[in-house]
Coordinates of C-alpha atoms in Angstrom, one line a residue:
M1205 CA 86.5 171.4 114.9
S1206 CA 86.7 169.9 111.4
R1207 CA 90.5 169.2 112.0
D1208 CA 89.7 167.3 115.2
R1209 CA 87.0 165.4 113.4
S1210 CA 89.3 164.5 110.5
A1211 CA 92.0 163.2 112.9
L1212 CA 89.4 161.3 114.8
L1213 CA 88.1 159.6 111.6
D1214 CA 91.7 158.8 110.6
S1215 CA 92.4 157.1 113.9
L1216 CA 89.2 155.2 113.8
S1217 CA 89.9 154.1 110.2
E1218 CA 93.3 152.8 111.2
S1219 CA 91.8 150.9 114.2
L1220 CA 89.1 149.3 112.1
Q1221 CA 91.7 148.3 109.5
S1222 CA 93.9 146.7 112.2
I1223 CA 90.9 144.9 113.6
G1224 CA 89.9 143.7 110.1
D1225 CA 93.4 142.4 109.4
R1226 CA 93.4 140.5 112.7
L1227 CA 90.0 139.0 112.0
S1228 CA 91.2 137.9 108.6
E1229 CA 94.1 136.1 110.2
L1230 CA 91.8 134.4 112.7
E1231 CA 89.4 133.4 109.9
G1232 CA 92.3 131.7 108.0
E1233 CA 93.4 129.8 111.1
V1234 CA 89.9 128.6 111.8
A1235 CA 89.4 127.5 108.2
E1236 CA 92.7 125.6 108.3
R1237 CA 91.8 123.9 111.5
F1238 CA 88.4 122.7 110.4
D1239 CA 89.1 122.1 106.8
P1240 CA 92.9 121.7 106.4
R1241 CA 92.7 120.1 103.0
P1242 CA 90.3 121.6 100.5
S1243 CA 88.4 119.3 98.1
R1244 CA 89.6 118.7 94.5
T1245 CA 86.8 121.0 93.2
E1246 CA 87.8 123.8 95.6
R1247 CA 91.5 123.5 94.6
V1248 CA 90.6 123.8 90.9
R1249 CA 88.4 126.9 91.7
R1250 CA 91.1 128.6 93.7
A1251 CA 93.7 127.9 90.9
L1252 CA 91.3 129.5 88.3
V1253 CA 90.7 132.5 90.6
R1254 CA 94.4 133.0 91.2
A1255 CA 95.0 132.9 87.4
N1256 CA 92.5 135.7 86.9
P1257 CA 94.6 139.0 86.5
F1258 CA 91.7 141.0 87.9
H1259 CA 91.5 138.9 91.1
H1260 CA 91.8 140.8 94.4
E1261 CA 91.4 138.9 97.7
P1262 CA 89.1 141.1 99.8
T1263 CA 89.9 141.7 103.4
F1264 CA 87.7 141.0 106.3
A1265 CA 86.5 144.6 106.5
E1266 CA 85.7 144.7 102.8
R1267 CA 83.6 141.5 103.0
Y1268 CA 81.8 142.1 106.2
L1269 CA 81.7 145.9 107.0
P1270 CA 79.5 148.4 105.2
D1271 CA 81.0 150.4 102.4
V1272 CA 80.9 153.6 104.5
F1273 CA 83.6 152.1 106.9
S1274 CA 85.9 150.9 104.1
G1275 CA 87.1 154.4 103.3
W1276 CA 86.7 157.8 105.1
H1277 CA 88.1 160.3 102.6
T1278 CA 86.0 161.7 99.8
P1279 CA 88.1 162.3 96.7
S1280 CA 88.1 165.6 94.9
R1281 CA 86.6 166.1 91.4
S1282 CA 90.0 166.2 89.7
D1283 CA 91.1 163.1 91.6
A1284 CA 88.0 161.3 90.6
R1285 CA 88.5 162.1 86.9
R1286 CA 92.1 161.0 87.1
Q1287 CA 91.1 157.7 88.7
L1288 CA 88.4 157.1 86.1
R1289 CA 90.8 157.6 83.2
A1290 CA 93.4 155.3 84.9
L1291 CA 90.8 152.7 85.5
R1292 CA 89.5 152.9 81.8
D1293 CA 93.1 152.5 80.5
A1294 CA 93.9 149.7 82.9
S1295 CA 90.7 147.9 82.1
E1296 CA 91.4 148.0 78.3
D1297 CA 95.0 146.7 78.8
G1298 CA 93.9 144.3 81.4
Y1299 CA 91.1 142.9 79.2
D1300 CA 93.5 142.1 76.4
H1301 CA 96.0 140.6 78.8
A1302 CA 93.4 138.6 80.6
R1303 CA 91.9 137.3 77.4
G1304 CA 95.3 136.1 76.2
S1305 CA 96.1 134.6 79.6
L1306 CA 92.8 132.8 79.9
A1307 CA 93.1 131.5 76.3
G1308 CA 96.6 130.1 77.1
L1309 CA 95.3 128.6 80.4
F1310 CA 92.3 126.9 78.9
S1311 CA 94.3 125.5 76.0
S1312 CA 96.7 123.8 78.4
M1313 CA 94.0 122.3 80.5
P1314 CA 92.2 119.1 79.7
D1315 CA 88.6 119.1 78.6
L1316 CA 86.7 119.4 81.9
R1317 CA 83.0 118.6 82.1
L1318 CA 81.3 119.3 85.3
P1319 CA 79.2 116.5 86.5
R1320 CA 75.7 116.9 87.9
P1321 CA 75.6 117.7 91.6
V1322 CA 74.1 114.3 92.6
S1323 CA 76.6 112.4 90.4
F1324 CA 79.4 114.5 91.7
R1325 CA 78.6 113.9 95.3
R1326 CA 78.3 110.2 94.7
G1327 CA 81.6 110.1 92.9
M1328 CA 83.3 112.1 95.7
K1329 CA 82.0 109.7 98.3
A1330 CA 83.2 106.7 96.3
Q1331 CA 86.6 108.3 95.8
R1332 CA 86.9 109.0 99.5
G1333 CA 86.0 105.4 100.2
V1334 CA 88.7 104.2 97.7
D1335 CA 91.2 106.5 99.3
R1336 CA 90.4 105.3 102.8
L1337 CA 90.8 101.7 101.6
G1338 CA 94.1 102.4 99.9
E1339 CA 95.4 104.2 103.0
H1340 CA 94.2 102.0 105.8
N1341 CA 94.2 98.5 104.1
R1342 CA 97.8 98.3 102.9
E1343 CA 98.8 96.3 106.0
L1344 CA 95.7 94.2 105.6
T1345 CA 96.6 93.5 101.9
A1346 CA 100.1 92.5 102.9
L1347 CA 98.8 90.2 105.6
L1348 CA 96.4 88.6 103.1
V1349 CA 99.2 88.1 100.6
A1350 CA 101.5 86.6 103.2
G1351 CA 98.7 84.5 104.6
G1352 CA 97.9 83.2 101.1
A1353 CA 101.6 82.3 100.5
I1354 CA 101.8 80.5 103.8
A1355 CA 98.6 78.6 103.1
A1356 CA 99.9 77.6 99.6
V1357 CA 103.2 76.4 101.2
G1358 CA 101.2 74.6 103.9
A1359 CA 99.0 72.9 101.4
A1360 CA 102.0 71.9 99.2
Y1361 CA 103.7 70.5 102.3
Y1362 CA 100.7 68.6 103.4
V1363 CA 100.2 67.0 100.0
T1364 CA 103.9 66.2 99.7
K1365 CA 104.0 64.7 103.1
R1366 CA 101.0 62.5 102.3
I1367 CA 102.6 61.3 99.1
Q1368 CA 105.9 60.6 100.9
D1369 CA 104.2 58.7 103.7
H1370 CA 102.2 56.5 101.4
A1371 CA 104.6 56.1 98.5
E1372 CA 106.8 53.0 98.5
E1373 CA 110.6 53.4 98.2
P1374 CA 113.3 50.9 97.3
D1375 CA 114.8 49.0 100.3
Y1376 CA 118.4 49.6 101.1
E1377 CA 120.9 49.3 104.0
A1378 CA 123.0 52.3 105.0
V1379 CA 126.6 51.1 105.1
R1380 CA 128.3 54.5 105.9
E1381 CA 127.1 58.0 106.5
D1382 CA 129.2 61.2 106.0
G1383 CA 126.9 64.2 106.3
A1384 CA 124.9 64.5 103.1
I1385 CA 126.8 61.6 101.5
E1386 CA 125.8 58.0 102.2
I1387 CA 127.0 54.6 101.0
R1388 CA 124.0 52.2 100.5
D1389 CA 123.4 48.6 99.6
Y1390 CA 120.3 48.3 97.5
E1391 CA 118.3 45.1 96.9
A1392 CA 117.3 43.9 93.5
M1393 CA 114.4 45.8 92.0
I1394 CA 112.2 45.8 88.9
V1395 CA 111.8 49.0 86.9
A1396 CA 109.7 50.2 84.0
E1397 CA 112.0 52.1 81.6
T1398 CA 111.6 54.4 78.6
V1399 CA 114.4 56.3 76.7
K1400 CA 113.8 59.9 75.7
S1401 CA 116.1 62.3 73.8
G1402 CA 116.6 65.9 74.5
Y1403 CA 118.0 67.9 77.4
H1404 CA 117.7 66.6 80.9
E1405 CA 114.5 68.2 82.1
K1406 CA 112.6 67.7 78.8
A1407 CA 113.5 64.0 78.6
R1408 CA 112.5 63.5 82.2
R1409 CA 109.1 65.2 81.6
L1410 CA 108.4 63.1 78.5
G1411 CA 109.6 59.9 80.2
F1412 CA 107.4 60.6 83.2
E1413 CA 104.3 61.0 81.0
T1414 CA 105.0 57.8 79.1
L1415 CA 105.6 55.7 82.2
Y1416 CA 102.6 57.2 84.1
D1417 CA 100.3 56.2 81.2
Y1418 CA 101.7 52.7 81.7
I1419 CA 101.1 52.4 85.4
A1420 CA 97.7 54.2 85.1
A1421 CA 96.6 51.6 82.5
K1422 CA 96.0 54.3 79.8
T1423 CA 98.1 52.5 77.2
R1424 CA 97.4 48.9 78.2
S1425 CA 94.7 46.7 79.7
G1426 CA 94.6 45.5 83.2
K1427 CA 94.6 47.2 86.7
K1428 CA 96.6 50.2 87.7
I1429 CA 99.9 50.0 89.4
K1430 CA 100.6 52.1 92.4
M1431 CA 103.1 55.0 92.0
T1432 CA 106.4 54.7 93.9
T1433 CA 109.3 57.0 94.5
P1434 CA 111.8 58.1 93.3
V1435 CA 111.7 58.7 89.6
L1436 CA 115.1 57.7 88.3
Q1437 CA 117.1 59.2 85.3
Q1438 CA 120.4 58.1 83.8
L1439 CA 122.2 58.4 80.5
A1440 CA 121.3 55.5 78.2
D1441 CA 124.1 53.9 76.2
D1442 CA 123.9 51.7 73.1
D1443 CA 127.1 50.1 71.8
G1444 CA 129.1 52.7 73.6
R1445 CA 127.1 55.7 72.3
T1446 CA 124.7 57.8 74.2
K1447 CA 121.2 57.5 72.8
G1448 CA 119.3 59.7 75.3
W1449 CA 118.1 59.6 78.8
A1450 CA 116.6 56.5 80.5
V1451 CA 113.7 57.4 82.8
R1452 CA 112.6 54.7 85.2
F1453 CA 109.7 54.0 87.6
V1454 CA 110.5 51.5 90.4
M1455 CA 107.8 48.8 90.5
P1456 CA 106.2 47.9 93.9
K1457 CA 108.0 45.1 95.6
K1458 CA 105.0 42.8 95.5
H1459 CA 105.3 42.5 91.7
T1460 CA 107.5 40.2 89.6
L1461 CA 108.3 40.3 85.9
A1462 CA 105.7 37.6 85.4
S1463 CA 102.9 39.4 87.4
L1464 CA 103.4 42.8 85.9
P1465 CA 101.1 43.7 82.9
K1466 CA 102.9 43.9 79.6
P1467 CA 103.4 47.5 78.3
G1468 CA 101.1 48.5 75.4
R1469 CA 103.9 50.6 73.8
D1470 CA 107.2 49.5 72.3
D1471 CA 109.1 52.3 74.0
V1472 CA 108.3 51.0 77.6
K1473 CA 110.4 48.1 78.8
L1474 CA 110.3 46.1 82.1
K1475 CA 113.8 45.4 83.5
E1476 CA 115.2 43.7 86.6
M1477 CA 118.0 45.7 88.3
P1478 CA 120.5 43.5 90.3
A1479 CA 121.5 44.3 93.9
R1480 CA 124.1 47.1 93.9
R1481 CA 126.2 49.3 96.2
M1482 CA 125.6 53.0 95.6
V1483 CA 127.1 56.2 96.9
A1484 CA 124.4 58.8 97.2
I1485 CA 124.4 62.5 98.0
R1486 CA 121.2 64.1 99.1
F1487 CA 120.2 67.8 98.6
S1488 CA 117.2 70.1 98.3
G1489 CA 116.1 72.8 95.8
N1490 CA 114.8 73.0 92.3
F1491 CA 117.0 70.8 90.2
N1492 CA 119.1 72.5 87.5
A1493 CA 122.4 72.0 85.8
S1494 CA 124.3 74.4 88.1
L1495 CA 123.0 72.7 91.3
A1496 CA 123.6 69.2 89.9
S1497 CA 127.1 69.9 88.8
K1498 CA 128.0 71.3 92.2
Q1499 CA 126.6 68.2 94.0
L1500 CA 128.2 65.8 91.4
M1501 CA 131.6 67.4 92.0
S1502 CA 131.2 66.8 95.8
L1503 CA 130.4 63.2 95.0
Y1504 CA 133.4 62.7 92.7
N1505 CA 135.7 64.3 95.3
Y1506 CA 134.3 61.9 97.9
L1507 CA 135.0 58.9 95.6
A1508 CA 138.6 60.1 95.1
D1509 CA 139.2 60.8 98.8
N1510 CA 138.0 57.4 99.8
N1511 CA 139.6 55.4 96.9
L1512 CA 136.2 54.1 95.7
T1513 CA 135.8 52.7 92.1
Q1514 CA 132.9 54.0 90.1
K1515 CA 130.8 51.7 87.9
G1516 CA 128.6 53.3 85.3
D1517 CA 127.1 56.8 84.9
P1518 CA 125.6 58.8 87.7
Q1519 CA 121.9 58.2 88.4
Y1520 CA 119.5 61.1 89.4
A1521 CA 116.6 60.5 91.8
F1522 CA 113.6 62.8 92.3
Y1523 CA 111.3 62.1 95.2
N1524 CA 108.7 64.9 95.0
P1525 CA 105.9 66.1 92.7
P1526 CA 106.6 69.2 90.6
W1527 CA 104.5 71.5 92.7
T1528 CA 106.6 71.0 95.8
P1529 CA 108.5 74.1 96.9
G1530 CA 112.2 74.0 96.2
F1531 CA 113.3 74.0 99.9
M1532 CA 111.1 71.0 100.5
K1533 CA 112.3 68.9 97.6
R1534 CA 114.4 65.8 98.0
N1535 CA 116.9 65.2 95.2
E1536 CA 119.7 62.6 95.1
I1537 CA 122.6 61.7 92.8
L1538 CA 123.7 58.1 93.1
I1539 CA 126.8 56.4 91.6
E1540 CA 127.3 52.6 91.6
I1541 CA 130.7 51.5 93.1
E1542 CA 132.5 48.2 93.4
R1543 CA 132.1 46.4 96.7

């Protein structure tokens, strides 16, 4: 009778253990489905628990069934004593090992201060909001950046177009066109000129400021003079020696030398340029030495191929304000030739 009872209890114990293991698996699946990614605090807690050498993950039966169902065999007195001695020895060794492990663990971790529950909840909500913004608004940020760039280019194009439509240019007649190269006959014109030393870009900037102060009536008395295009730049010679860069503003056609106000500075001169025939090459981009040398070589090759005789140094023409995007800029290099 007792043997049958023992076999029955063993069978029932195995069945309950199997049921408990299956329930533990189902519990894990449900937890992963409803909370697949634990919070930051939960991950820290689990890491600390796993680092504890005494940690034992309880089974479903151990957590939810009464103690009487967790084990069906009562140990003998000798077995109990042996188990107690083993537990005492293991606890002493485990305590020393755990103390050393925990000391090393905490020494390698940063100083953590747990926030108050209310502050912690608010911080987690704010962090979740920031994470959502970072995950879902990348495309929106890219669209905003692209839209801003398009708007800036559009504004620059609009302003440049307005200036080009209202700015006066010198009159010329196109004699011949060969792609980007053109032969032009210019009428006589009056220019305001100043000579600046230094490299090309610096001299043009300084010359522009000086001439703009003249037409804006900042260095003289009288009315303002309307701005025209292009701004011209050419090497300035004095007795066969280069003394710098001559920067020129073309004066509006309605003015004559007599009607133009006298400059208030000695470094600004009014000059009349005679009618000339020029070979011009037109190109876009931000002006630099590499781009200029390439275009100038094309112009020299054109002169050689067509047996044209050069007169004087090349002249550089700039039609757009500095803020104009490079692909929208109009630049030209002109060389006077004999008719």
